Each structure stands twice: as structure tokens, then as C-alpha cells.
Short mmCIF file of C-alpha atoms in Angstrom, two decimals:
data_model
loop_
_atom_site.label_atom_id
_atom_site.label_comp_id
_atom_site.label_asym_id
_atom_site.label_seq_id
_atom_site.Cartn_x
_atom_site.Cartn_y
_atom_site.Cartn_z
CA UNK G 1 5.16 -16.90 -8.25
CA UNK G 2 2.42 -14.54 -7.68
CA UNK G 3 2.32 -11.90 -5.42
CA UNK G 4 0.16 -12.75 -2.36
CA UNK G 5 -3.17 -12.65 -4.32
CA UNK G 6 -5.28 -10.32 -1.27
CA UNK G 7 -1.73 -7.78 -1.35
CA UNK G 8 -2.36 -7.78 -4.86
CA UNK G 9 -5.99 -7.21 -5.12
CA UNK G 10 -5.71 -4.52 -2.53
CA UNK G 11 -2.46 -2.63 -3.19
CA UNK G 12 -1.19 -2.70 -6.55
CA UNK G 13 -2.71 -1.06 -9.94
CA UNK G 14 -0.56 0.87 -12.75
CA UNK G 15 -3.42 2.03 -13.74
CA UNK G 16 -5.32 3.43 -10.34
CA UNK G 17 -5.95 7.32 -10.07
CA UNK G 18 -7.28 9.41 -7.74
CA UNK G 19 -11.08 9.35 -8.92
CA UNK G 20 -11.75 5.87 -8.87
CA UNK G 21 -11.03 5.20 -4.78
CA UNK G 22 -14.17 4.54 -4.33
CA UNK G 23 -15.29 2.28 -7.47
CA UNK G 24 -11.74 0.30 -6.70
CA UNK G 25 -12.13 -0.31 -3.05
CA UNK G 26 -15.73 -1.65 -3.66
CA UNK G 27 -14.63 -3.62 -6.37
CA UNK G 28 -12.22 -5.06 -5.02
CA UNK G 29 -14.06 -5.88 -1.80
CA UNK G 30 -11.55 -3.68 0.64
CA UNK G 31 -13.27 -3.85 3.83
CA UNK G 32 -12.45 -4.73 7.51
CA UNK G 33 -13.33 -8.35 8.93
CA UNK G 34 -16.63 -5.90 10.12
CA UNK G 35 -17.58 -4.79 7.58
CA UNK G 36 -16.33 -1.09 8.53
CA UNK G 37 -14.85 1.23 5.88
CA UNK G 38 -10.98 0.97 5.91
CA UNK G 39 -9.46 4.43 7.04
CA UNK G 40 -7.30 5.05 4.36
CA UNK G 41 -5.94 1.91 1.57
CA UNK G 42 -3.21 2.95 -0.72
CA UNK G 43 -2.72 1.72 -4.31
CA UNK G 44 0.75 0.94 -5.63
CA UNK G 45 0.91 1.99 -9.33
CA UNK G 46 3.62 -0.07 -10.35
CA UNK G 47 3.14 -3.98 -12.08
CA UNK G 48 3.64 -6.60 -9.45
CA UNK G 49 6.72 -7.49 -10.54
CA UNK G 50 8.81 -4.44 -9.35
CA UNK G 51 6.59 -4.36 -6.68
CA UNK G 52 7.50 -8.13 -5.39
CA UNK G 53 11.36 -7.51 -6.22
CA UNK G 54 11.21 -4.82 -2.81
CA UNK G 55 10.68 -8.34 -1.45
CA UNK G 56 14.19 -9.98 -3.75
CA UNK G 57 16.48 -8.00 -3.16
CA UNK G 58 15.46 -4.59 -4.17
CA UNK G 59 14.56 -3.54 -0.52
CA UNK G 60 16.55 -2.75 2.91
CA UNK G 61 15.36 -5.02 6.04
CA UNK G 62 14.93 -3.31 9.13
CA UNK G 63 15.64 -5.62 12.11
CA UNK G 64 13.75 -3.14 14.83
CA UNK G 65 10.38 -3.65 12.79
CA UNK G 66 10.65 -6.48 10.46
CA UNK G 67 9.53 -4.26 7.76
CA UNK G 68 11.01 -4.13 4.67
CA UNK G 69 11.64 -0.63 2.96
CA UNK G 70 11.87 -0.24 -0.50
CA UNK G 71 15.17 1.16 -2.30
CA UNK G 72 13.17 2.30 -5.63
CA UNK G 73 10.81 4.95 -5.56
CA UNK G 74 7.25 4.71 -6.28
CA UNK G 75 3.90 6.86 -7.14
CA UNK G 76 0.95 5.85 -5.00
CA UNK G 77 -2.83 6.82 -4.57
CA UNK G 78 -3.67 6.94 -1.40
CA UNK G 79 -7.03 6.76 -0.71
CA UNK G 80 -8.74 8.33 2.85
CA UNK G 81 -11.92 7.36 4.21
CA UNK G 82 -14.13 10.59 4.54
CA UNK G 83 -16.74 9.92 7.17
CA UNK G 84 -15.04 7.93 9.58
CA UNK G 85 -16.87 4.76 11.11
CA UNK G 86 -18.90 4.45 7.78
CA UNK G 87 -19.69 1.13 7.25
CA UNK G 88 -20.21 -0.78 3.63
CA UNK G 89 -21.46 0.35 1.42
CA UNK G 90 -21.50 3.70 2.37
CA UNK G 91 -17.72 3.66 1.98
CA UNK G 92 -16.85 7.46 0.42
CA UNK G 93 -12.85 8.23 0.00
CA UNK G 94 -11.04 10.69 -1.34
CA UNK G 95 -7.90 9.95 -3.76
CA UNK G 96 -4.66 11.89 -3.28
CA UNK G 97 -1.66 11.16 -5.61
CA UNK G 98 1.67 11.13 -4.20
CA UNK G 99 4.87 10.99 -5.62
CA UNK G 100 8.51 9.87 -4.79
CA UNK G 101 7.20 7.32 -1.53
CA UNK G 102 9.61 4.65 -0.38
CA UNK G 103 7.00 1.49 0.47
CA UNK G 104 7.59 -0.01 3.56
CA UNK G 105 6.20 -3.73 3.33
CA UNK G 106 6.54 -7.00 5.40
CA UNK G 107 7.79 -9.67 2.94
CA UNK G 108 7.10 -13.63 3.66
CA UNK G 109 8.40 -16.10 1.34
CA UNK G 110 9.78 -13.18 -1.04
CA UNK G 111 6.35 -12.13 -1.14
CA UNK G 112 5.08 -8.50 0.30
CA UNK G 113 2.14 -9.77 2.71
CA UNK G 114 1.60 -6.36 4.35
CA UNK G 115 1.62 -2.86 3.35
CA UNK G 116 2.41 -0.94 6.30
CA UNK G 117 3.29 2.58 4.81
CA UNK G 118 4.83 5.42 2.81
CA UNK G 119 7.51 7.66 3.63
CA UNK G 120 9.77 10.24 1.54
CA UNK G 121 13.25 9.31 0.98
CA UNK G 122 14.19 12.00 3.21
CA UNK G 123 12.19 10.11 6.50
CA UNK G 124 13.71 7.27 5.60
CA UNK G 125 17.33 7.47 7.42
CA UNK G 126 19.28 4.14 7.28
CA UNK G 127 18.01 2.22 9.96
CA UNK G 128 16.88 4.08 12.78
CA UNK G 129 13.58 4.57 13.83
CA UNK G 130 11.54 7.16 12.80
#
């Protein structure tokens, strides 16, 4: 099982920092179906593995969005667009390292499909809606 390959290849990288946002989302093609820039795209560093397990197990379900939150912590890069409405390849973001997110995901087939966002632990009370 791999994770879903464009989930992958968008969202996860142990090895992503803040300086290479905008070598990364070029690389890797991160675009909308327009060709716009992408407001912000956040980078997962983690392996897939514990990534995917948010997705077996190691996540809480919430019925009112369908999202799954994560129960492990994780760093993340998240990456904003700087001029917005720039279109490829003029694509300029700025990296921000954050620490200690819970990763709210949509899981199909025990896969994470979606990354829909971040939140401190503290934002994230047991089921009810933020």
C-alpha cells in the first residue's frame, strides 16, 4: 500500500524546510487545475508511514466533517503564496515551520486523500466544531 501517490507528492517530506517552498512546489508540479499558484501547500515532515497510520487507526473521525484528525503530533512547513493570483511559474512562497500541529486529513481506503489543515492540540476539543 502506498499512500495516495498526488497526497504524497504534495504533502509529505522528512526532509522539507522552510527555504526550499518554492524549488519543492515547482518540482513537484503543485499547481491548481489553472495553472494559478496554490495559496498556501503544507509539507508533512514525517515518512508516509506514520503519516498513513492517522488513516489506521492512529486518528479520531469526526462525523460533522468527515475529516479525520490525527492523535500524534507532527512538524509541518507550511508554505504561503506571496503575491496572490500569481500564476506558474511565477509562483514565490514563503516557508514557515510549525511545530506540535494535529493534521486533519480525509482518509479513503485507509489512505489520507486530502489534507485539509493544521490545528494545535489545544483547538482541537473532542469533537465539536471549531
Amino acid at each position: 500500500f502506498h499512500l495516495k501517490k498526488k497526497f504524497r507528492r504534495q504533502h509529505v517530506d522528512a526532509k522539507m524546510t522552510e527555504k526550499l517552498c518554492n524549488t519543492e512546489i515547482s518540482n513537484r508540479n503543485i499547481y491548481k487545475l489553472d495553472n494559478s499558484c496554490k495559496e498556501t501547500n503544507t509539507f508533512i515532515l514525517s515518512i508516509p508511514a506514520k503519516v498513513k497510520s492517522i488513516c489506521r487507526g492512529d486518528g479520531r473521525y469526526d462525523e460533522n466533517s468527515g475529516m479525520t484528525y490525527s492523535t500524534a503530533t507532527f512538524r509541518i512547513i507550511k508554505c504561503k503564496l506571496k503575491h496572490q493570483g500569481a500564476r506558474k511559474p511565477s509562483c514565490q512562497y514563503e516557508g514557515r515551520l510549525l511545530t506540535n500541529r494535529i493534521i486533519v486529513v480525509k482518509c479513503e481506503g485507509k489512505l489520507p486523500v486530502h489534507f485539509d489543515r493544521d490545528l494545535l492540540p489545544s483547538e482541537s476539543n473532542d469533537g465539536e466544531q471549531l
